[in-house]
mmCIF file of N, CA and C in Angstrom:
data_model
loop_
_atom_site.group_PDB
_atom_site.id
_atom_site.type_symbol
_atom_site.label_atom_id
_atom_site.label_comp_id
_atom_site.label_asym_id
_atom_site.label_seq_id
_atom_site.Cartn_x
_atom_site.Cartn_y
_atom_site.Cartn_z
ATOM 1 N N MET A 767 6.518 -133.460 -156.809
ATOM 2 C CA MET A 767 7.785 -134.173 -156.827
ATOM 3 C C MET A 767 7.848 -135.086 -155.608
ATOM 4 N N SER A 768 8.406 -136.243 -155.812
ATOM 5 C CA SER A 768 8.448 -137.237 -154.743
ATOM 6 C C SER A 768 9.725 -137.118 -153.919
ATOM 7 N N GLY A 769 9.654 -137.650 -152.712
ATOM 8 C CA GLY A 769 10.836 -137.682 -151.864
ATOM 9 C C GLY A 769 11.949 -138.506 -152.481
ATOM 10 N N ALA A 770 11.584 -139.584 -153.185
ATOM 11 C CA ALA A 770 12.600 -140.408 -153.856
ATOM 12 C C ALA A 770 13.314 -139.600 -154.926
ATOM 13 N N ASP A 771 12.555 -138.815 -155.690
ATOM 14 C CA ASP A 771 13.176 -137.988 -156.728
ATOM 15 C C ASP A 771 14.126 -136.963 -156.121
ATOM 16 N N LEU A 772 13.747 -136.385 -154.997
ATOM 17 C CA LEU A 772 14.624 -135.425 -154.316
ATOM 18 C C LEU A 772 15.869 -136.126 -153.769
ATOM 19 N N PHE A 773 15.663 -137.269 -153.118
ATOM 20 C CA PHE A 773 16.772 -138.002 -152.511
ATOM 21 C C PHE A 773 17.811 -138.401 -153.553
ATOM 22 N N PHE A 774 17.334 -138.960 -154.680
ATOM 23 C CA PHE A 774 18.238 -139.488 -155.697
ATOM 24 C C PHE A 774 18.700 -138.456 -156.719
ATOM 25 N N GLY A 775 18.235 -137.217 -156.598
ATOM 26 C CA GLY A 775 18.700 -136.166 -157.496
ATOM 27 C C GLY A 775 18.003 -136.119 -158.833
ATOM 28 N N ARG A 776 16.843 -136.761 -158.935
ATOM 29 C CA ARG A 776 16.080 -136.720 -160.185
ATOM 30 C C ARG A 776 15.187 -135.489 -160.255
ATOM 31 N N ALA A 777 15.087 -134.766 -159.149
ATOM 32 C CA ALA A 777 14.344 -133.505 -159.094
ATOM 33 C C ALA A 777 15.272 -132.472 -158.475
ATOM 34 N N PRO A 778 15.157 -131.218 -158.901
ATOM 35 C CA PRO A 778 16.057 -130.192 -158.363
ATOM 36 C C PRO A 778 15.841 -129.978 -156.871
ATOM 37 N N LEU A 779 16.929 -129.839 -156.174
ATOM 38 C CA LEU A 779 16.915 -129.625 -154.733
ATOM 39 C C LEU A 779 17.655 -128.327 -154.454
ATOM 40 N N ALA A 780 17.092 -127.497 -153.597
ATOM 41 C CA ALA A 780 17.760 -126.242 -153.247
ATOM 42 C C ALA A 780 19.149 -126.549 -152.716
ATOM 43 N N GLY A 781 20.112 -125.794 -153.129
ATOM 44 C CA GLY A 781 21.491 -126.059 -152.749
ATOM 45 C C GLY A 781 22.196 -126.928 -153.769
ATOM 46 N N GLY A 782 21.414 -127.608 -154.627
ATOM 47 C CA GLY A 782 21.972 -128.374 -155.728
ATOM 48 C C GLY A 782 22.629 -129.689 -155.362
ATOM 49 N N VAL A 783 22.577 -130.098 -154.109
ATOM 50 C CA VAL A 783 23.253 -131.324 -153.676
ATOM 51 C C VAL A 783 22.208 -132.299 -153.127
ATOM 52 N N PRO A 784 21.851 -133.351 -153.879
ATOM 53 C CA PRO A 784 20.854 -134.299 -153.392
ATOM 54 C C PRO A 784 21.397 -135.168 -152.261
ATOM 55 N N CYS A 785 20.482 -135.748 -151.525
ATOM 56 C CA CYS A 785 20.820 -136.564 -150.352
ATOM 57 C C CYS A 785 21.791 -137.693 -150.684
ATOM 58 N N VAL A 786 21.612 -138.315 -151.861
ATOM 59 C CA VAL A 786 22.419 -139.465 -152.254
ATOM 60 C C VAL A 786 23.902 -139.111 -152.398
ATOM 61 N N THR A 787 24.222 -137.844 -152.467
ATOM 62 C CA THR A 787 25.628 -137.434 -152.516
ATOM 63 C C THR A 787 26.354 -137.841 -151.240
ATOM 64 N N CYS A 788 25.647 -137.785 -150.118
ATOM 65 C CA CYS A 788 26.272 -138.064 -148.817
ATOM 66 C C CYS A 788 25.721 -139.309 -148.130
ATOM 67 N N HIS A 789 24.575 -139.812 -148.567
ATOM 68 C CA HIS A 789 23.916 -140.951 -147.914
ATOM 69 C C HIS A 789 23.612 -142.040 -148.933
ATOM 70 N N THR A 790 23.502 -143.273 -148.437
ATOM 71 C CA THR A 790 23.062 -144.401 -149.253
ATOM 72 C C THR A 790 21.878 -145.062 -148.564
ATOM 73 N N LEU A 791 21.128 -145.827 -149.314
ATOM 74 C CA LEU A 791 20.027 -146.618 -148.774
ATOM 75 C C LEU A 791 20.294 -148.105 -148.952
ATOM 76 N N ASN A 792 21.494 -148.459 -149.333
ATOM 77 C CA ASN A 792 21.867 -149.852 -149.551
ATOM 78 C C ASN A 792 22.576 -150.400 -148.321
ATOM 79 N N ALA A 793 21.968 -151.415 -147.729
ATOM 80 C CA ALA A 793 22.524 -152.011 -146.520
ATOM 81 C C ALA A 793 23.956 -152.461 -146.748
ATOM 82 N N GLY A 794 24.792 -152.213 -145.780
ATOM 83 C CA GLY A 794 26.178 -152.655 -145.843
ATOM 84 C C GLY A 794 27.101 -151.728 -146.596
ATOM 85 N N GLU A 795 26.547 -150.793 -147.330
ATOM 86 C CA GLU A 795 27.380 -149.850 -148.084
ATOM 87 C C GLU A 795 27.721 -148.666 -147.182
ATOM 88 N N ARG A 796 28.959 -148.249 -147.230
ATOM 89 C CA ARG A 796 29.383 -147.112 -146.406
ATOM 90 C C ARG A 796 29.710 -145.932 -147.311
ATOM 91 N N VAL A 797 29.193 -144.789 -146.918
ATOM 92 C CA VAL A 797 29.500 -143.538 -147.590
ATOM 93 C C VAL A 797 30.300 -142.725 -146.589
ATOM 94 N N SER A 798 31.385 -142.146 -147.012
ATOM 95 C CA SER A 798 32.284 -141.491 -146.062
ATOM 96 C C SER A 798 31.727 -140.201 -145.483
ATOM 97 N N ILE A 799 30.740 -139.598 -146.128
ATOM 98 C CA ILE A 799 30.269 -138.290 -145.668
ATOM 99 C C ILE A 799 29.134 -138.402 -144.659
ATOM 100 N N GLY A 800 28.111 -139.187 -144.957
ATOM 101 C CA GLY A 800 26.951 -139.289 -144.074
ATOM 102 C C GLY A 800 26.587 -140.730 -143.798
ATOM 103 N N PRO A 801 25.777 -140.961 -142.764
ATOM 104 C CA PRO A 801 25.428 -142.330 -142.391
ATOM 105 C C PRO A 801 24.527 -143.015 -143.417
ATOM 106 N N ASN A 802 24.595 -144.334 -143.429
ATOM 107 C CA ASN A 802 23.744 -145.167 -144.261
ATOM 108 C C ASN A 802 22.311 -145.046 -143.734
ATOM 109 N N LEU A 803 21.361 -144.818 -144.613
ATOM 110 C CA LEU A 803 19.969 -144.641 -144.202
ATOM 111 C C LEU A 803 19.088 -145.842 -144.530
ATOM 112 N N ALA A 804 19.680 -146.983 -144.859
ATOM 113 C CA ALA A 804 18.891 -148.198 -145.081
ATOM 114 C C ALA A 804 18.128 -148.521 -143.800
ATOM 115 N N GLY A 805 16.836 -148.712 -143.908
ATOM 116 C CA GLY A 805 16.016 -149.050 -142.751
ATOM 117 C C GLY A 805 15.799 -147.913 -141.769
ATOM 118 N N ILE A 806 16.080 -146.670 -142.155
ATOM 119 C CA ILE A 806 15.945 -145.540 -141.227
ATOM 120 C C ILE A 806 14.516 -145.403 -140.712
ATOM 121 N N GLY A 807 13.539 -145.815 -141.502
ATOM 122 C CA GLY A 807 12.156 -145.751 -141.053
ATOM 123 C C GLY A 807 11.893 -146.617 -139.831
ATOM 124 N N LEU A 808 12.695 -147.658 -139.653
ATOM 125 C CA LEU A 808 12.579 -148.528 -138.480
ATOM 126 C C LEU A 808 13.327 -147.977 -137.273
ATOM 127 N N ARG A 809 14.387 -147.209 -137.500
ATOM 128 C CA ARG A 809 15.265 -146.753 -136.414
ATOM 129 C C ARG A 809 15.026 -145.326 -135.949
ATOM 130 N N ALA A 810 14.453 -144.506 -136.789
ATOM 131 C CA ALA A 810 14.386 -143.065 -136.514
ATOM 132 C C ALA A 810 13.687 -142.737 -135.195
ATOM 133 N N GLY A 811 12.659 -143.484 -134.845
ATOM 134 C CA GLY A 811 11.924 -143.216 -133.616
ATOM 135 C C GLY A 811 12.674 -143.574 -132.353
ATOM 136 N N ASP A 812 13.780 -144.297 -132.477
ATOM 137 C CA ASP A 812 14.578 -144.704 -131.317
ATOM 138 C C ASP A 812 15.841 -143.875 -131.144
ATOM 139 N N ARG A 813 16.109 -142.954 -132.046
ATOM 140 C CA ARG A 813 17.380 -142.212 -132.037
ATOM 141 C C ARG A 813 17.464 -141.205 -130.893
ATOM 142 N N VAL A 814 16.392 -140.444 -130.651
ATOM 143 C CA VAL A 814 16.400 -139.401 -129.622
ATOM 144 C C VAL A 814 15.167 -139.591 -128.741
ATOM 145 N N PRO A 815 15.368 -139.832 -127.443
ATOM 146 C CA PRO A 815 14.224 -140.021 -126.546
ATOM 147 C C PRO A 815 13.246 -138.842 -126.633
ATOM 148 N N GLY A 816 11.964 -139.185 -126.738
ATOM 149 C CA GLY A 816 10.926 -138.165 -126.771
ATOM 150 C C GLY A 816 10.585 -137.642 -128.152
ATOM 151 N N LEU A 817 11.353 -138.032 -129.170
ATOM 152 C CA LEU A 817 11.061 -137.587 -130.536
ATOM 153 C C LEU A 817 10.518 -138.752 -131.354
ATOM 154 N N SER A 818 9.433 -138.498 -132.050
ATOM 155 C CA SER A 818 8.897 -139.511 -132.960
ATOM 156 C C SER A 818 9.836 -139.654 -134.148
ATOM 157 N N ALA A 819 9.648 -140.709 -134.904
ATOM 158 C CA ALA A 819 10.463 -140.910 -136.109
ATOM 159 C C ALA A 819 10.303 -139.731 -137.056
ATOM 160 N N GLN A 820 9.070 -139.273 -137.235
ATOM 161 C CA GLN A 820 8.825 -138.145 -138.135
ATOM 162 C C GLN A 820 9.533 -136.886 -137.641
ATOM 163 N N ALA A 821 9.413 -136.582 -136.359
ATOM 164 C CA ALA A 821 10.052 -135.378 -135.810
ATOM 165 C C ALA A 821 11.572 -135.466 -135.905
ATOM 166 N N TYR A 822 12.122 -136.653 -135.641
ATOM 167 C CA TYR A 822 13.571 -136.828 -135.736
ATOM 168 C C TYR A 822 14.056 -136.579 -137.163
ATOM 169 N N LEU A 823 13.370 -137.150 -138.144
ATOM 170 C CA LEU A 823 13.785 -136.981 -139.537
ATOM 171 C C LEU A 823 13.613 -135.537 -140.000
ATOM 172 N N GLU A 824 12.494 -134.912 -139.631
ATOM 173 C CA GLU A 824 12.291 -133.500 -139.995
ATOM 174 C C GLU A 824 13.426 -132.642 -139.460
ATOM 175 N N ARG A 825 13.711 -132.810 -138.186
ATOM 176 C CA ARG A 825 14.748 -131.983 -137.553
ATOM 177 C C ARG A 825 16.125 -132.302 -138.132
ATOM 178 N N SER A 826 16.377 -133.560 -138.428
ATOM 179 C CA SER A 826 17.666 -133.957 -138.996
ATOM 180 C C SER A 826 17.887 -133.343 -140.371
ATOM 181 N N ILE A 827 16.819 -133.176 -141.129
ATOM 182 C CA ILE A 827 16.929 -132.534 -142.439
ATOM 183 C C ILE A 827 17.069 -131.028 -142.273
ATOM 184 N N GLN A 828 16.259 -130.459 -141.405
ATOM 185 C CA GLN A 828 16.270 -129.004 -141.224
ATOM 186 C C GLN A 828 17.606 -128.500 -140.683
ATOM 187 N N VAL A 829 18.122 -129.170 -139.666
ATOM 188 C CA VAL A 829 19.385 -128.771 -139.024
ATOM 189 C C VAL A 829 20.258 -130.020 -138.918
ATOM 190 N N HIS A 830 21.048 -130.279 -139.936
ATOM 191 C CA HIS A 830 21.828 -131.517 -140.005
ATOM 192 C C HIS A 830 22.717 -131.751 -138.787
ATOM 193 N N ASP A 831 23.239 -130.717 -138.203
ATOM 194 C CA ASP A 831 24.200 -130.890 -137.108
ATOM 195 C C ASP A 831 23.559 -131.061 -135.734
ATOM 196 N N GLU A 832 22.241 -131.043 -135.652
ATOM 197 C CA GLU A 832 21.602 -131.196 -134.350
ATOM 198 C C GLU A 832 21.779 -132.610 -133.801
ATOM 199 N N PHE A 833 21.681 -133.602 -134.661
ATOM 200 C CA PHE A 833 21.839 -135.000 -134.255
ATOM 201 C C PHE A 833 22.914 -135.640 -135.127
ATOM 202 N N VAL A 834 24.151 -135.531 -134.734
ATOM 203 C CA VAL A 834 25.252 -136.098 -135.518
ATOM 204 C C VAL A 834 25.475 -137.542 -135.067
ATOM 205 N N VAL A 835 25.383 -138.455 -136.007
ATOM 206 C CA VAL A 835 25.580 -139.875 -135.722
ATOM 207 C C VAL A 835 27.050 -140.103 -135.378
ATOM 208 N N PRO A 836 27.330 -140.865 -134.305
ATOM 209 C CA PRO A 836 28.728 -141.137 -133.949
ATOM 210 C C PRO A 836 29.512 -141.688 -135.142
ATOM 211 N N GLY A 837 30.710 -141.174 -135.312
ATOM 212 C CA GLY A 837 31.566 -141.588 -136.410
ATOM 213 C C GLY A 837 31.494 -140.664 -137.609
ATOM 214 N N TYR A 838 30.606 -139.676 -137.548
ATOM 215 C CA TYR A 838 30.458 -138.721 -138.646
ATOM 216 C C TYR A 838 30.729 -137.313 -138.133
ATOM 217 N N GLN A 839 31.096 -136.435 -139.034
ATOM 218 C CA GLN A 839 31.537 -135.091 -138.680
ATOM 219 C C GLN A 839 30.411 -134.072 -138.840
ATOM 220 N N ALA A 840 30.320 -133.150 -137.902
ATOM 221 C CA ALA A 840 29.380 -132.035 -138.006
ATOM 222 C C ALA A 840 29.934 -131.001 -138.987
ATOM 223 N N GLY A 841 29.056 -130.173 -139.512
ATOM 224 C CA GLY A 841 29.472 -129.057 -140.353
ATOM 225 C C GLY A 841 29.576 -129.339 -141.832
ATOM 226 N N ILE A 842 29.366 -130.571 -142.247
ATOM 227 C CA ILE A 842 29.541 -130.932 -143.655
ATOM 228 C C ILE A 842 28.495 -130.256 -144.543
ATOM 229 N N VAL A 843 27.231 -130.295 -144.131
ATOM 230 C CA VAL A 843 26.174 -129.721 -144.971
ATOM 231 C C VAL A 843 26.416 -128.237 -145.204
ATOM 232 N N ARG A 844 26.722 -127.529 -144.150
ATOM 233 C CA ARG A 844 26.976 -126.087 -144.320
ATOM 234 C C ARG A 844 28.194 -125.848 -145.199
ATOM 235 N N ALA A 845 29.200 -126.690 -145.091
ATOM 236 C CA ALA A 845 30.405 -126.518 -145.913
ATOM 237 C C ALA A 845 30.114 -126.796 -147.388
ATOM 238 N N VAL A 846 29.287 -127.803 -147.656
ATOM 239 C CA VAL A 846 29.005 -128.202 -149.035
ATOM 240 C C VAL A 846 27.888 -127.360 -149.656
ATOM 241 N N VAL A 847 26.813 -127.151 -148.906
ATOM 242 C CA VAL A 847 25.621 -126.495 -149.437
ATOM 243 C C VAL A 847 25.584 -125.006 -149.099
ATOM 244 N N GLY A 848 26.185 -124.621 -147.990
ATOM 245 C CA GLY A 848 26.226 -123.216 -147.609
ATOM 246 C C GLY A 848 25.259 -122.820 -146.516
ATOM 247 N N ASP A 849 24.323 -123.712 -146.151
ATOM 248 C CA ASP A 849 23.341 -123.397 -145.116
ATOM 249 C C ASP A 849 22.654 -124.692 -144.698
ATOM 250 N N ASP A 850 21.858 -124.619 -143.644
ATOM 251 C CA ASP A 850 21.038 -125.760 -143.258
ATOM 252 C C ASP A 850 19.896 -125.905 -144.249
ATOM 253 N N TYR A 851 19.481 -127.137 -144.498
ATOM 254 C CA TYR A 851 18.384 -127.360 -145.433
ATOM 255 C C TYR A 851 17.075 -126.735 -144.945
ATOM 256 N N GLY A 852 16.916 -126.552 -143.653
ATOM 257 C CA GLY A 852 15.725 -125.888 -143.133
ATOM 258 C C GLY A 852 15.587 -124.466 -143.634
ATOM 259 N N ASN A 853 16.698 -123.841 -143.984
ATOM 260 C CA ASN A 853 16.683 -122.487 -144.539
ATOM 261 C C ASN A 853 16.638 -122.486 -146.063
ATOM 262 N N LEU A 854 16.820 -123.636 -146.682
ATOM 263 C CA LEU A 854 16.881 -123.720 -148.144
ATOM 264 C C LEU A 854 15.672 -124.396 -148.777
ATOM 265 N N LEU A 855 15.170 -125.429 -148.121
ATOM 266 C CA LEU A 855 14.102 -126.230 -148.725
ATOM 267 C C LEU A 855 12.719 -125.748 -148.311
ATOM 268 N N PRO A 856 11.784 -125.727 -149.254
ATOM 269 C CA PRO A 856 10.399 -125.444 -148.875
ATOM 270 C C PRO A 856 9.861 -126.590 -148.013
ATOM 271 N N ASN A 857 8.885 -126.284 -147.180
ATOM 272 C CA ASN A 857 8.307 -127.294 -146.288
ATOM 273 C C ASN A 857 7.796 -128.510 -147.048
ATOM 274 N N GLU A 858 7.297 -128.309 -148.266
ATOM 275 C CA GLU A 858 6.774 -129.431 -149.054
ATOM 276 C C GLU A 858 7.880 -130.427 -149.399
ATOM 277 N N GLN A 859 9.067 -129.933 -149.712
ATOM 278 C CA GLN A 859 10.179 -130.832 -150.034
ATOM 279 C C GLN A 859 10.657 -131.566 -148.785
ATOM 280 N N ILE A 860 10.705 -130.878 -147.659
ATOM 281 C CA ILE A 860 11.091 -131.546 -146.407
ATOM 282 C C ILE A 860 10.085 -132.641 -146.088
ATOM 283 N N ALA A 861 8.794 -132.340 -146.211
ATOM 284 C CA ALA A 861 7.750 -133.336 -145.938
ATOM 285 C C ALA A 861 7.866 -134.531 -146.884
ATOM 286 N N ALA A 862 8.160 -134.285 -148.150
ATOM 287 C CA ALA A 862 8.311 -135.378 -149.120
ATOM 288 C C ALA A 862 9.508 -136.259 -148.769
ATOM 289 N N LEU A 863 10.611 -135.644 -148.377
ATOM 290 C CA LEU A 863 11.792 -136.418 -147.977
ATOM 291 C C LEU A 863 11.517 -137.233 -146.722
ATOM 292 N N VAL A 864 10.859 -136.628 -145.733
ATOM 293 C CA VAL A 864 10.535 -137.343 -144.492
ATOM 294 C C VAL A 864 9.645 -138.539 -144.799
ATOM 295 N N ASP A 865 8.618 -138.344 -145.609
ATOM 296 C CA ASP A 865 7.717 -139.439 -145.968
ATOM 297 C C ASP A 865 8.480 -140.569 -146.654
ATOM 298 N N PHE A 866 9.344 -140.217 -147.586
ATOM 299 C CA PHE A 866 10.156 -141.216 -148.283
ATOM 300 C C PHE A 866 11.036 -141.984 -147.293
ATOM 301 N N LEU A 867 11.705 -141.277 -146.402
ATOM 302 C CA LEU A 867 12.605 -141.929 -145.446
ATOM 303 C C LEU A 867 11.844 -142.774 -144.433
ATOM 304 N N LEU A 868 10.665 -142.328 -144.015
ATOM 305 C CA LEU A 868 9.858 -143.123 -143.088
ATOM 306 C C LEU A 868 9.468 -144.467 -143.692
ATOM 307 N N HIS A 869 9.362 -144.523 -144.997
ATOM 308 C CA HIS A 869 8.989 -145.766 -145.672
ATOM 309 C C HIS A 869 10.188 -146.659 -145.986
ATOM 310 N N GLN A 870 11.361 -146.271 -145.561
ATOM 311 C CA GLN A 870 12.551 -147.116 -145.740
ATOM 312 C C GLN A 870 12.589 -148.103 -144.579
ATOM 313 N N GLN A 871 11.809 -149.155 -144.733
ATOM 314 C CA GLN A 871 11.667 -150.160 -143.683
ATOM 315 C C GLN A 871 12.555 -151.371 -143.929
ATOM 316 N N ALA A 872 13.006 -151.534 -145.150
ATOM 317 C CA ALA A 872 13.817 -152.695 -145.509
ATOM 318 C C ALA A 872 15.287 -152.349 -145.385
ATOM 319 N N GLU A 873 16.097 -153.350 -145.474
ATOM 320 C CA GLU A 873 17.538 -153.147 -145.393
ATOM 321 C C GLU A 873 18.125 -152.626 -146.693
ATOM 322 N N GLU A 874 17.372 -152.731 -147.787
ATOM 323 C CA GLU A 874 17.891 -152.261 -149.067
ATOM 324 C C GLU A 874 16.749 -151.655 -149.868
ATOM 325 N N VAL A 875 17.006 -150.558 -150.538
ATOM 326 C CA VAL A 875 15.983 -149.885 -151.328
ATOM 327 C C VAL A 875 15.950 -150.476 -152.736
ATOM 328 N N ALA A 876 14.756 -150.631 -153.273
ATOM 329 C CA ALA A 876 14.620 -151.199 -154.612
ATOM 330 C C ALA A 876 14.941 -150.174 -155.693
ATOM 331 N N ASP A 877 14.723 -148.904 -155.405
ATOM 332 C CA ASP A 877 14.921 -147.843 -156.396
ATOM 333 C C ASP A 877 16.369 -147.394 -156.379
ATOM 334 N N GLY A 878 17.145 -147.888 -157.291
ATOM 335 C CA GLY A 878 18.553 -147.519 -157.347
ATOM 336 C C GLY A 878 18.844 -146.467 -158.390
ATOM 337 N N GLY A 879 17.824 -145.704 -158.800
ATOM 338 C CA GLY A 879 17.999 -144.713 -159.856
ATOM 339 C C GLY A 879 18.810 -143.526 -159.402
ATOM 340 N N VAL A 880 20.084 -143.679 -159.326
ATOM 341 C CA VAL A 880 20.967 -142.646 -158.800
ATOM 342 C C VAL A 880 21.574 -141.848 -159.942
ATOM 343 N N VAL A 881 21.553 -140.563 -159.803
ATOM 344 C CA VAL A 881 22.205 -139.687 -160.772
ATOM 345 C C VAL A 881 23.678 -139.606 -160.406
ATOM 346 N N ALA A 882 24.548 -139.801 -161.359
ATOM 347 C CA ALA A 882 25.993 -139.751 -161.095
ATOM 348 C C ALA A 882 26.457 -138.311 -160.942
ATOM 349 N N PHE A 883 27.383 -138.093 -160.029
ATOM 350 C CA PHE A 883 27.923 -136.749 -159.777
ATOM 351 C C PHE A 883 29.414 -136.749 -159.931
#
């Protein structure tokens, strides 16, 4: 299963809530729950000093509240899903999501195959 399928909800994700529920990859679009991830592959390595883009994204998925982007609230993932994704997702799914997000180099994603919720 691909990271895109997990992100957009086309593949089952532990906890039942795909990333697209709280995040978007479309530049300029705001989602009230989580930050816009358009171009995150370009920014992730600059978010936390000493962390590579890959390490930042892995940790952000595993423990959502470790790096809360200003303007967003901590505790949402645990409230919606019941636990941190690091305790729910197999390492293969985390790796697939990280790889997918690292490749988000453009301001807008071409794959808009979003499952409606």
